[in-house]
Tab-separated table of C-alpha atoms and ligand atoms in Angstrom:
chain	number	residue	atom	x	y	z
Q	1126	MET	CA	115.912	65.021	101.668
Q	1127	GLY	CA	113.956	61.903	100.832
Q	1128	LEU	CA	114.203	58.463	102.394
Q	1129	ASN	CA	116.738	55.795	101.568
Q	1130	VAL	CA	114.823	52.513	101.725
Q	1131	LEU	CA	116.237	49.000	102.037
Q	1132	LEU	CA	113.721	46.308	101.046
Q	1133	LEU	CA	114.519	42.651	101.766
Q	1134	GLY	CA	113.397	39.815	99.511
Q	1135	SER	CA	113.368	38.521	95.964
Q	1136	GLY	CA	109.853	37.422	95.017
Q	1137	GLY	CA	106.971	38.785	92.965
Q	1138	ARG	CA	105.642	40.328	96.184
Q	1139	GLU	CA	108.858	42.290	96.628
Q	1140	HIS	CA	108.770	43.405	92.976
Q	1141	ALA	CA	105.243	44.758	93.601
Q	1142	ILE	CA	106.318	46.499	96.827
Q	1143	ALA	CA	109.395	47.976	95.119
Q	1144	TRP	CA	107.194	49.186	92.233
Q	1145	ARG	CA	104.938	51.128	94.596
Q	1146	ILE	CA	107.782	52.449	96.751
Q	1147	SER	CA	109.592	53.643	93.599
Q	1148	GLN	CA	106.575	55.870	92.790
Q	1149	SER	CA	106.726	57.673	96.137
Q	1150	PRO	CA	107.550	61.378	96.344
Q	1151	LEU	CA	109.178	60.565	99.726
Q	1152	LEU	CA	111.779	58.261	98.179
Q	1153	SER	CA	115.403	59.205	97.740
Q	1154	ARG	CA	116.994	55.832	96.861
Q	1155	LEU	CA	115.687	52.281	96.883
Q	1156	TRP	CA	117.893	49.267	97.591
Q	1157	ILE	CA	116.657	45.693	97.386
Q	1158	ALA	CA	118.532	42.785	98.983
Q	1159	PRO	CA	118.869	40.548	97.101
Q	1160	GLY	CA	116.111	41.678	94.704
Q	1161	ASN	CA	115.399	40.103	91.325
Q	1162	ALA	CA	115.355	40.949	87.620
Q	1163	GLY	CA	112.208	43.036	88.112
Q	1164	THR	CA	113.393	45.075	91.083
Q	1165	ALA	CA	116.660	45.828	89.249
Q	1166	ASP	CA	114.699	48.248	87.035
Q	1167	LEU	CA	113.296	50.118	90.072
Q	1168	GLY	CA	116.253	50.481	92.419
Q	1169	GLU	CA	119.612	48.917	93.135
Q	1170	ASN	CA	119.819	45.227	93.917
Q	1171	VAL	CA	122.312	44.352	96.666
Q	1172	SER	CA	123.918	40.920	96.479
Q	1173	GLY	CA	125.815	39.077	99.183
Q	1174	VAL	CA	123.492	39.983	102.068
Q	1175	SER	CA	121.468	37.141	103.516
Q	1176	PRO	CA	118.014	38.545	104.425
Q	1177	THR	CA	117.860	36.102	107.359
Q	1178	ASP	CA	121.142	37.236	108.913
Q	1179	PRO	CA	120.258	40.131	111.256
Q	1180	GLU	CA	123.847	41.310	111.629
Q	1181	ALA	CA	124.480	41.256	107.867
Q	1182	VAL	CA	121.288	43.257	107.283
Q	1183	ARG	CA	122.268	45.750	109.967
Q	1184	ARG	CA	125.676	46.229	108.317
Q	1185	CYS	CA	123.950	46.714	104.958
Q	1186	THR	CA	121.746	49.465	106.429
Q	1187	GLU	CA	124.949	51.348	107.309
Q	1188	GLU	CA	126.422	50.868	103.839
Q	1189	VAL	CA	123.334	52.175	102.037
Q	1190	ARG	CA	122.526	54.742	104.765
Q	1191	ALA	CA	119.009	53.363	105.084
Q	1192	ASP	CA	116.350	55.541	106.706
Q	1193	LEU	CA	113.791	52.738	106.580
Q	1194	VAL	CA	114.042	48.947	106.291
Q	1195	VAL	CA	111.074	47.045	104.861
Q	1196	VAL	CA	110.717	43.308	105.523
Q	1197	SER	CA	107.925	41.432	103.778
Q	1198	SER	CA	108.755	37.728	104.100
Q	1199	ASP	CA	108.495	35.275	106.981
Q	1200	ASP	CA	112.034	33.958	107.506
Q	1201	PRO	CA	113.749	37.337	108.120
Q	1202	LEU	CA	110.987	38.293	110.574
Q	1203	ALA	CA	111.392	34.983	112.431
Q	1204	ALA	CA	115.170	35.473	112.443
Q	1205	GLY	CA	114.822	38.789	114.304
Q	1206	VAL	CA	115.973	41.137	111.539
Q	1207	ILE	CA	113.551	43.884	112.611
Q	1208	ASP	CA	114.807	43.663	116.211
Q	1209	ALA	CA	118.444	44.042	115.096
Q	1210	VAL	CA	117.729	46.977	112.808
Q	1211	VAL	CA	115.569	48.834	115.321
Q	1212	ALA	CA	118.153	48.232	118.065
Q	1213	ALA	CA	120.645	49.988	115.785
Q	1214	GLY	CA	118.327	53.008	115.679
Q	1215	ILE	CA	116.922	52.500	112.185
Q	1216	PRO	CA	113.144	52.584	111.700
Q	1217	ALA	CA	111.768	49.386	110.195
Q	1218	PHE	CA	108.498	48.151	108.733
Q	1219	GLY	CA	107.706	44.590	109.810
Q	1220	SER	CA	107.111	42.722	113.044
Q	1221	THR	CA	109.625	41.891	115.725
Q	1222	ARG	CA	110.588	38.254	116.207
Q	1223	ALA	CA	108.302	38.101	119.253
Q	1224	ALA	CA	105.326	39.508	117.320
Q	1225	ALA	CA	106.040	37.340	114.266
Q	1226	GLU	CA	105.628	34.265	116.470
Q	1227	ILE	CA	101.994	34.543	115.439
Q	1228	GLU	CA	103.219	33.065	112.116
Q	1229	TRP	CA	106.307	31.047	113.016
Q	1230	SER	CA	104.570	29.032	115.742
Q	1231	LYS	CA	101.107	27.687	115.036
Q	1232	ALA	CA	100.836	26.611	118.678
Q	1233	PHE	CA	101.450	30.216	119.791
Q	1234	ALA	CA	98.853	31.530	117.318
Q	1235	ASN	CA	96.314	28.942	118.408
Q	1236	ASP	CA	96.824	29.803	122.054
Q	1237	LEU	CA	96.475	33.541	121.323
Q	1238	MET	CA	93.283	32.974	119.351
Q	1239	ALA	CA	91.786	30.725	122.025
Q	1240	ARG	CA	92.506	33.286	124.760
Q	1241	SER	CA	91.219	36.273	122.802
Q	1242	GLY	CA	88.159	34.645	121.244
Q	1243	VAL	CA	89.284	34.746	117.614
Q	1244	PRO	CA	87.171	32.151	115.769
Q	1245	THR	CA	89.431	29.358	114.549
Q	1246	SER	CA	89.697	25.680	113.746
Q	1247	ALA	CA	92.610	25.432	116.186
Q	1248	GLY	CA	93.184	22.151	117.969
Q	1249	PRO	CA	95.689	20.636	120.379
Q	1250	THR	CA	99.482	20.615	120.053
Q	1251	PHE	CA	101.517	17.387	120.262
Q	1252	GLU	CA	105.188	16.692	120.875
Q	1253	ASP	CA	104.750	12.911	121.075
Q	1254	PRO	CA	103.807	11.082	117.845
Q	1255	ASP	CA	102.117	8.239	119.768
Q	1256	GLU	CA	99.799	10.700	121.516
Q	1257	ALA	CA	99.051	12.470	118.224
Q	1258	THR	CA	98.269	9.114	116.577
Q	1259	ALA	CA	95.940	8.104	119.412
Q	1260	TYR	CA	94.156	11.465	119.104
Q	1261	VAL	CA	93.461	11.192	115.358
Q	1262	ARG	CA	92.389	7.528	115.747
Q	1263	HIS	CA	89.967	8.660	118.465
Q	1264	LEU	CA	88.547	11.433	116.208
Q	1265	GLY	CA	88.328	9.026	113.275
Q	1266	GLY	CA	87.414	11.693	110.690
Q	1267	PRO	CA	88.935	14.374	108.493
Q	1268	VAL	CA	91.572	16.590	110.132
Q	1269	VAL	CA	94.416	18.905	109.194
Q	1270	VAL	CA	97.910	18.086	110.467
Q	1271	LYS	CA	100.256	21.086	110.675
Q	1272	ALA	CA	103.942	21.350	111.432
Q	1273	ASP	CA	104.233	23.934	114.208
Q	1274	GLY	CA	107.058	25.949	112.631
Q	1275	LEU	CA	107.739	27.553	109.246
Q	1276	ALA	CA	108.033	24.932	106.505
Q	1277	LEU	CA	108.198	26.875	103.222
Q	1278	GLY	CA	104.389	26.716	103.037
Q	1279	LYS	CA	104.510	22.892	102.878
Q	1280	GLY	CA	103.901	21.925	106.500
Q	1281	VAL	CA	100.121	21.564	106.250
Q	1282	THR	CA	98.525	18.221	105.317
Q	1283	VAL	CA	94.776	18.063	104.725
Q	1284	CYS	CA	93.605	14.543	105.578
Q	1285	ASP	CA	90.341	12.838	104.576
Q	1286	ASN	CA	90.597	10.151	107.245
Q	1287	ALA	CA	92.578	8.856	110.236
Q	1288	ASP	CA	94.955	6.724	108.117
Q	1289	GLU	CA	96.034	9.779	106.115
Q	1290	ALA	CA	96.447	11.708	109.362
Q	1291	VAL	CA	98.677	8.984	110.848
Q	1292	ALA	CA	100.831	9.061	107.696
Q	1293	ALA	CA	101.123	12.861	108.005
Q	1294	ILE	CA	102.104	12.565	111.684
Q	1295	ASP	CA	104.740	9.959	110.818
Q	1296	ALA	CA	106.158	12.118	108.013
Q	1297	ALA	CA	106.458	15.202	110.212
Q	1298	MET	CA	107.446	13.680	113.565
Q	1299	ARG	CA	109.179	10.373	112.801
Q	1300	GLU	CA	110.676	10.959	109.334
Q	1301	GLY	CA	111.634	14.631	109.746
Q	1302	ALA	CA	109.936	15.811	106.521
Q	1303	PHE	CA	109.934	19.419	107.780
Q	1304	GLY	CA	113.080	19.260	109.929
Q	1305	ALA	CA	112.839	20.912	113.341
Q	1306	SER	CA	109.623	22.690	112.276
Q	1307	GLY	CA	107.771	19.360	112.420
Q	1308	THR	CA	108.943	18.032	115.791
Q	1309	ARG	CA	105.860	19.683	117.249
Q	1310	ILE	CA	102.543	19.517	115.391
Q	1311	VAL	CA	99.017	20.807	115.794
Q	1312	ILE	CA	95.960	18.834	114.759
Q	1313	GLU	CA	92.937	20.789	113.694
Q	1314	GLU	CA	89.404	20.092	112.665
Q	1315	ARG	CA	88.998	20.166	108.890
Q	1316	MET	CA	86.817	23.059	107.741
Q	1317	TYR	CA	84.660	23.314	104.642
Q	1318	GLY	CA	83.903	26.521	102.801
Q	1319	ARG	CA	85.885	29.029	100.758
Q	1320	GLU	CA	89.201	30.630	101.597
Q	1321	VAL	CA	89.783	34.349	101.729
Q	1322	SER	CA	92.878	36.345	102.676
Q	1323	GLY	CA	92.496	39.306	105.020
Q	1324	HIS	CA	95.291	41.887	105.086
Q	1325	ALA	CA	95.784	44.900	107.330
Q	1326	PHE	CA	98.525	47.395	108.082
Q	1327	SER	CA	99.188	48.046	111.752
Q	1328	ASP	CA	101.626	50.063	113.826
Q	1329	GLY	CA	100.795	47.981	116.891
Q	1330	ILE	CA	97.691	49.946	117.840
Q	1331	THR	CA	95.964	51.415	114.792
Q	1332	VAL	CA	94.667	49.053	112.114
Q	1333	ARG	CA	94.064	49.963	108.461
Q	1334	HIS	CA	92.357	47.157	106.575
Q	1335	MET	CA	93.104	46.276	102.961
Q	1336	PRO	CA	90.578	44.837	100.515
Q	1337	PHE	CA	90.003	41.085	100.741
Q	1338	SER	CA	91.600	38.801	98.170
Q	1339	CYS	CA	91.553	35.132	97.134
Q	1340	ASP	CA	94.620	33.065	96.319
Q	1341	HIS	CA	94.428	29.925	94.132
Q	1342	LYS	CA	96.809	27.481	95.779
Q	1343	ARG	CA	96.399	24.333	93.667
Q	1344	ILE	CA	98.268	23.871	90.404
Q	1345	PHE	CA	95.304	23.005	88.166
Q	1346	ASP	CA	92.018	24.632	87.149
Q	1347	GLY	CA	89.116	23.853	89.466
Q	1348	ASN	CA	91.544	24.011	92.403
Q	1349	VAL	CA	92.789	20.446	92.073
Q	1350	GLY	CA	96.270	18.910	92.076
Q	1351	PRO	CA	99.203	19.616	94.382
Q	1352	ASN	CA	99.543	22.773	96.437
Q	1353	THR	CA	101.772	25.559	95.146
Q	1354	GLY	CA	102.949	28.906	96.436
Q	1355	GLY	CA	99.870	30.380	94.699
Q	1356	MET	CA	98.922	30.243	90.998
Q	1357	GLY	CA	96.863	33.413	90.860
Q	1358	VAL	CA	94.742	35.748	92.894
Q	1359	TYR	CA	91.883	38.182	92.635
Q	1360	ALA	CA	90.471	41.042	94.666
Q	1361	PRO	CA	87.858	41.773	95.791
Q	1362	PRO	CA	85.642	38.695	96.256
Q	1363	THR	CA	82.043	39.808	95.680
Q	1364	TRP	CA	80.838	36.523	97.218
Q	1365	LEU	CA	82.057	37.784	100.606
Q	1366	VAL	CA	78.959	39.467	102.017
Q	1367	PRO	CA	79.426	42.718	104.010
Q	1368	ASP	CA	78.474	41.205	107.395
Q	1369	THR	CA	81.063	38.451	107.049
Q	1370	ALA	CA	83.688	40.935	105.876
Q	1371	GLU	CA	83.005	43.089	108.945
Q	1372	ALA	CA	83.144	40.044	111.240
Q	1373	ILE	CA	86.597	39.205	109.831
Q	1374	ARG	CA	87.837	42.759	110.344
Q	1375	THR	CA	86.597	43.027	113.931
Q	1376	THR	CA	86.568	39.537	115.469
Q	1377	ILE	CA	89.709	38.304	113.729
Q	1378	THR	CA	92.170	40.997	112.620
Q	1379	GLU	CA	91.457	43.735	115.168
Q	1380	ARG	CA	91.021	41.229	118.001
Q	1381	ALA	CA	94.334	39.515	117.217
Q	1382	ILE	CA	96.222	42.830	117.030
Q	1383	ALA	CA	94.664	44.004	120.315
Q	1384	ALA	CA	95.573	40.694	121.979
Q	1385	MET	CA	99.195	41.038	120.828
Q	1386	ALA	CA	99.360	44.555	122.278
Q	1387	GLU	CA	97.843	43.356	125.563
Q	1388	MET	CA	100.471	40.658	125.947
Q	1389	GLY	CA	103.262	43.194	125.389
Q	1390	ARG	CA	104.143	42.097	121.862
Q	1391	PRO	CA	102.636	44.874	119.737
Q	1392	PHE	CA	102.194	43.737	116.162
Q	1393	ALA	CA	103.497	46.244	113.604
Q	1394	GLY	CA	103.584	45.341	109.930
Q	1395	VAL	CA	101.064	43.489	107.801
Q	1396	LEU	CA	98.784	40.996	109.540
Q	1397	TYR	CA	97.402	38.479	107.067
Q	1398	PRO	CA	94.957	35.951	108.477
Q	1399	GLY	CA	94.025	33.044	106.215
Q	1400	ILE	CA	90.323	32.514	106.727
Q	1401	MET	CA	87.849	29.821	105.786
Q	1402	VAL	CA	84.318	31.172	105.435
Q	1403	THR	CA	82.242	28.269	106.771
Q	1404	GLU	CA	78.578	27.577	107.445
Q	1405	THR	CA	79.156	28.795	110.992
Q	1406	GLY	CA	80.981	31.974	109.987
Q	1407	PRO	CA	84.587	32.964	109.235
Q	1408	ARG	CA	87.283	30.930	111.001
Q	1409	VAL	CA	91.037	31.322	110.918
Q	1410	PHE	CA	93.248	28.492	109.654
Q	1411	GLU	CA	96.543	30.417	109.860
Q	1412	ILE	CA	97.829	33.868	110.687
Q	1413	ASN	CA	100.734	35.356	108.765
Q	1414	ALA	CA	102.896	38.283	109.810
Q	1415	ARG	CA	103.525	39.679	106.323
Q	1416	PHE	CA	102.002	40.393	102.923
Q	1417	GLY	CA	100.729	37.325	101.076
Q	1418	ASP	CA	102.396	36.364	97.833
Q	1419	PRO	CA	100.762	36.620	95.282
Q	1420	GLU	CA	98.096	38.641	97.171
Q	1421	ALA	CA	100.344	41.725	97.442
Q	1422	GLN	CA	100.600	41.763	93.663
Q	1423	VAL	CA	96.879	42.410	93.117
Q	1424	LEU	CA	96.375	44.570	96.216
Q	1425	LEU	CA	99.150	47.113	95.700
Q	1426	PRO	CA	97.928	48.290	92.268
Q	1427	LYS	CA	94.611	49.111	94.000
Q	1428	LEU	CA	96.283	51.286	96.648
Q	1429	ARG	CA	95.490	54.950	96.031
Q	1430	SER	CA	97.594	56.237	98.910
Q	1431	ASP	CA	101.372	56.449	98.848
Q	1432	LEU	CA	102.773	53.097	100.066
Q	1433	LEU	CA	105.996	54.536	101.466
Q	1434	THR	CA	104.022	57.038	103.577
Q	1435	VAL	CA	102.020	54.129	105.037
Q	1436	LEU	CA	105.081	51.935	105.713
Q	1437	ASP	CA	106.927	54.840	107.331
Q	1438	ALA	CA	103.901	55.663	109.494
Q	1439	CYS	CA	103.733	52.046	110.705
Q	1440	ALA	CA	107.453	52.105	111.518
Q	1441	HIS	CA	106.979	55.300	113.583
Q	1442	GLN	CA	103.728	54.308	115.355
Q	1443	ARG	CA	101.757	57.069	113.699
Q	1444	LEU	CA	99.421	55.152	111.425
Q	1445	ALA	CA	96.518	56.970	113.113
Q	1446	ASP	CA	97.624	60.095	111.230
Q	1447	VAL	CA	97.402	58.414	107.823
Q	1448	GLU	CA	94.336	57.503	105.793
Q	1449	VAL	CA	94.841	54.486	103.560
Q	1450	GLU	CA	92.663	54.573	100.457
Q	1451	TRP	CA	91.954	51.864	97.909
Q	1452	ASP	CA	90.208	51.965	94.582
Q	1453	ASP	CA	87.135	49.835	93.853
Q	1454	ARG	CA	88.449	48.186	90.712
Q	1455	ALA	CA	88.700	44.440	90.292
Q	1456	SER	CA	92.304	43.214	90.162
Q	1457	VAL	CA	93.362	39.824	88.796
Q	1458	GLY	CA	96.812	38.237	88.822
Q	1459	VAL	CA	97.695	35.142	86.778
Q	1460	VAL	CA	100.929	33.344	87.661
Q	1461	MET	CA	102.958	31.832	84.820
Q	1462	ALA	CA	105.048	28.942	86.117
Q	1463	SER	CA	107.774	26.702	84.741
Q	1464	GLU	CA	107.091	23.279	83.313
Q	1465	GLY	CA	106.982	20.705	86.117
Q	1466	TYR	CA	106.132	23.173	88.891
Q	1467	PRO	CA	105.468	22.523	91.809
Q	1468	GLY	CA	107.826	19.586	91.282
Q	1469	PRO	CA	111.331	19.852	89.808
Q	1470	THR	CA	111.434	22.365	86.963
Q	1471	GLN	CA	113.478	23.138	83.881
Q	1472	THR	CA	114.959	26.638	84.056
Q	1473	GLY	CA	117.041	28.847	81.796
Q	1474	ARG	CA	114.290	29.266	79.205
Q	1475	LEU	CA	113.993	32.512	77.273
Q	1476	ILE	CA	111.038	34.725	78.267
Q	1477	GLU	CA	109.650	36.814	75.415
Q	1478	GLY	CA	106.803	39.258	75.006
Q	1479	ILE	CA	106.901	41.282	78.233
Q	1480	ALA	CA	107.509	44.451	76.194
Q	1481	ASP	CA	104.219	43.779	74.375
Q	1482	VAL	CA	101.913	43.950	77.402
Q	1483	ASP	CA	99.574	46.916	77.829
Q	1484	ASP	CA	100.996	49.959	79.617
Q	1485	ASP	CA	98.454	49.677	82.438
Q	1486	VAL	CA	99.146	45.969	83.086
Q	1487	GLN	CA	101.817	44.929	85.589
Q	1488	VAL	CA	104.222	42.012	85.128
Q	1489	PHE	CA	105.817	41.140	88.464
Q	1490	ILE	CA	108.895	38.934	88.251
Q	1491	ALA	CA	109.541	36.100	90.718
Q	1492	GLY	CA	111.738	33.359	89.192
Q	1493	ALA	CA	113.596	34.985	86.310
Q	1494	LYS	CA	117.069	36.413	85.853
Q	1495	ARG	CA	118.764	38.550	83.257
Q	1496	VAL	CA	121.742	36.976	81.511
Q	1497	ASP	CA	123.550	38.986	78.807
Q	1498	GLY	CA	120.481	41.189	78.450
Q	1499	ARG	CA	118.092	38.247	77.980
Q	1500	LEU	CA	115.425	37.357	80.552
Q	1501	LEU	CA	115.558	33.647	81.448
Q	1502	THR	CA	113.402	31.541	83.747
Q	1503	SER	CA	115.133	30.663	87.019
Q	1504	GLY	CA	112.443	29.227	89.285
Q	1505	GLY	CA	109.050	27.569	89.683
Q	1506	ARG	CA	106.788	30.605	89.682
Q	1507	VAL	CA	108.299	32.807	86.992
Q	1508	LEU	CA	106.077	35.886	86.861
Q	1509	CYS	CA	102.576	37.180	87.489
Q	1510	VAL	CA	100.514	39.216	85.029
Q	1511	VAL	CA	98.202	41.602	86.895
Q	1512	ALA	CA	95.358	43.673	85.429
Q	1513	GLN	CA	92.675	45.948	86.839
Q	1514	ALA	CA	89.282	46.904	85.383
Q	1515	ASP	CA	85.871	48.094	86.528
Q	1516	THR	CA	84.455	44.551	86.594
Q	1517	MET	CA	85.981	41.197	87.461
Q	1518	GLU	CA	85.135	39.833	83.998
Q	1519	ALA	CA	86.944	42.733	82.318
Q	1520	ALA	CA	89.964	42.366	84.634
Q	1521	GLN	CA	90.121	38.623	83.890
Q	1522	ALA	CA	89.881	39.252	80.132
Q	1523	LYS	CA	92.610	41.887	80.284
Q	1524	ALA	CA	94.930	39.709	82.373
Q	1525	TYR	CA	94.528	36.676	80.090
Q	1526	ASP	CA	94.830	38.766	76.918
Q	1527	ASN	CA	98.225	39.927	78.189
Q	1528	VAL	CA	99.294	36.487	79.452
Q	1529	ALA	CA	98.868	35.303	75.850
Q	1530	ARG	CA	101.527	37.792	74.708
Q	1531	ILE	CA	104.221	36.321	77.004
Q	1532	HIS	CA	106.011	33.136	76.010
Q	1533	PHE	CA	108.541	30.714	77.402
Q	1534	GLU	CA	108.876	27.047	76.643
Q	1535	GLY	CA	106.759	24.876	78.950
Q	1536	ALA	CA	104.894	27.808	80.536
Q	1537	GLN	CA	101.887	26.694	82.563
Q	1538	TYR	CA	99.138	28.788	84.085
Q	1539	ARG	CA	95.576	28.374	85.323
Q	1540	ARG	CA	92.729	29.511	83.100
Q	1541	ASP	CA	90.200	30.057	85.906
Q	1542	ILE	CA	91.698	32.792	88.100
Q	1543	GLY	CA	88.801	34.976	89.221
Q	1544	ASP	CA	86.026	32.569	88.209
Q	1545	THR	CA	84.813	32.165	91.806
Q	1546	ALA	CA	84.786	35.917	92.524
Q	1547	ALA	CA	80.992	36.183	92.284
Q	1548	LEU	CA	80.096	32.502	92.735
Q	1549	PRO	CA	77.763	31.956	95.717
Q	1550	LEU	CA	79.232	29.890	98.540
Q	1551	GLU	CA	78.431	26.230	98.974
Q	1552	PHE	CA	79.514	24.183	101.935
Q	1553	ALA	CA	79.670	20.758	100.262
Q	1554	ARG	CA	81.752	18.089	102.024
K	2205	LIG	N1	99.322	33.351	99.595
K	2205	LIG	C1	100.027	32.427	100.388
K	2205	LIG	C2	101.065	33.007	101.238
K	2205	LIG	O1	101.569	34.080	100.997
K	2205	LIG	O2	101.416	32.387	102.235
């Protein structure tokens, strides 16, 4: 008898996870709540279950007779879905609410990093806007103002000077721009360098690192314009020299997971530190308790091992028994987004050409739905075209060649995903 798996979520990341789980010899049936138009081809989408309602998820596990629940996004983890499912006796992949605090409270993460010696830009926490304002006026220079809680990826404001910082403090603390998540803020030193995403599986004790990857968060080529959920990603970055990569694995990821275990909150799931590689070495600017999106979409095609075996081992605290192998190929993902994204978008536009992509290229769906057999846009980030090849240049060429075969009115995408993969680092201010 194989495993019945219930996966929560509806993004491109979940489509990629469902795609790999669906290939597993361990799988019996796959259910995705709520899923999307892509996951519908790989398992059964379940509607009417809120992924952030622990009791509703627990009831759903009974209905589908789940042997394993997989949670890959922040809000259900922060809501305590893993705790509810595990309390009902069902194994689950993902961190408990207490362990996920490393993502849902920046103040908690900063305190953990300070106590365990994880290199970071972390700064003080404020609950009083007047004190925060006095602090940034005293510093006088560039800082980053962060809402303490989850804010749909929008709670971080990078400020060039004290006036911008005061405006960011006012928005978060006086105007309620991020709701309750912004009533407490942290103010951090601004770092200069290049960002890299670290990912690792853990069962609370054992750590299995994934390849490094680089997201492209701004809407336009050259990494300018407003922030988005991520416009594309590549792995691995050849600019990341081996010593720095090893320092990230040991002084950041492994140290953070050991510190969580020591404080009685073992971290099981995917730990994903966001790291700035600076002149003085790698430093953390955030820690996430889940797979990155779109990072998961380029990493999972590189996984040689069976994903479901790894997730199940993490859920049963036996990751030490499992080797996790990755291939060396370059992997590039290009996000195609709706016109207007990241602002208000037009949706309902017909998507054509997916059937024409190469057999070895993946198209992961995020904001699209099927209506009367036709695939229509339904969100900001619509889909991600992902290709692998022996070199980064070949992977880029393959991804863009396939992007050109997919059409919807107003589609926008970056033309430079992967261009920095081999570009030496500069620390210009
Ligand atoms: N890659 C950005 C995120 O998943 O938060």
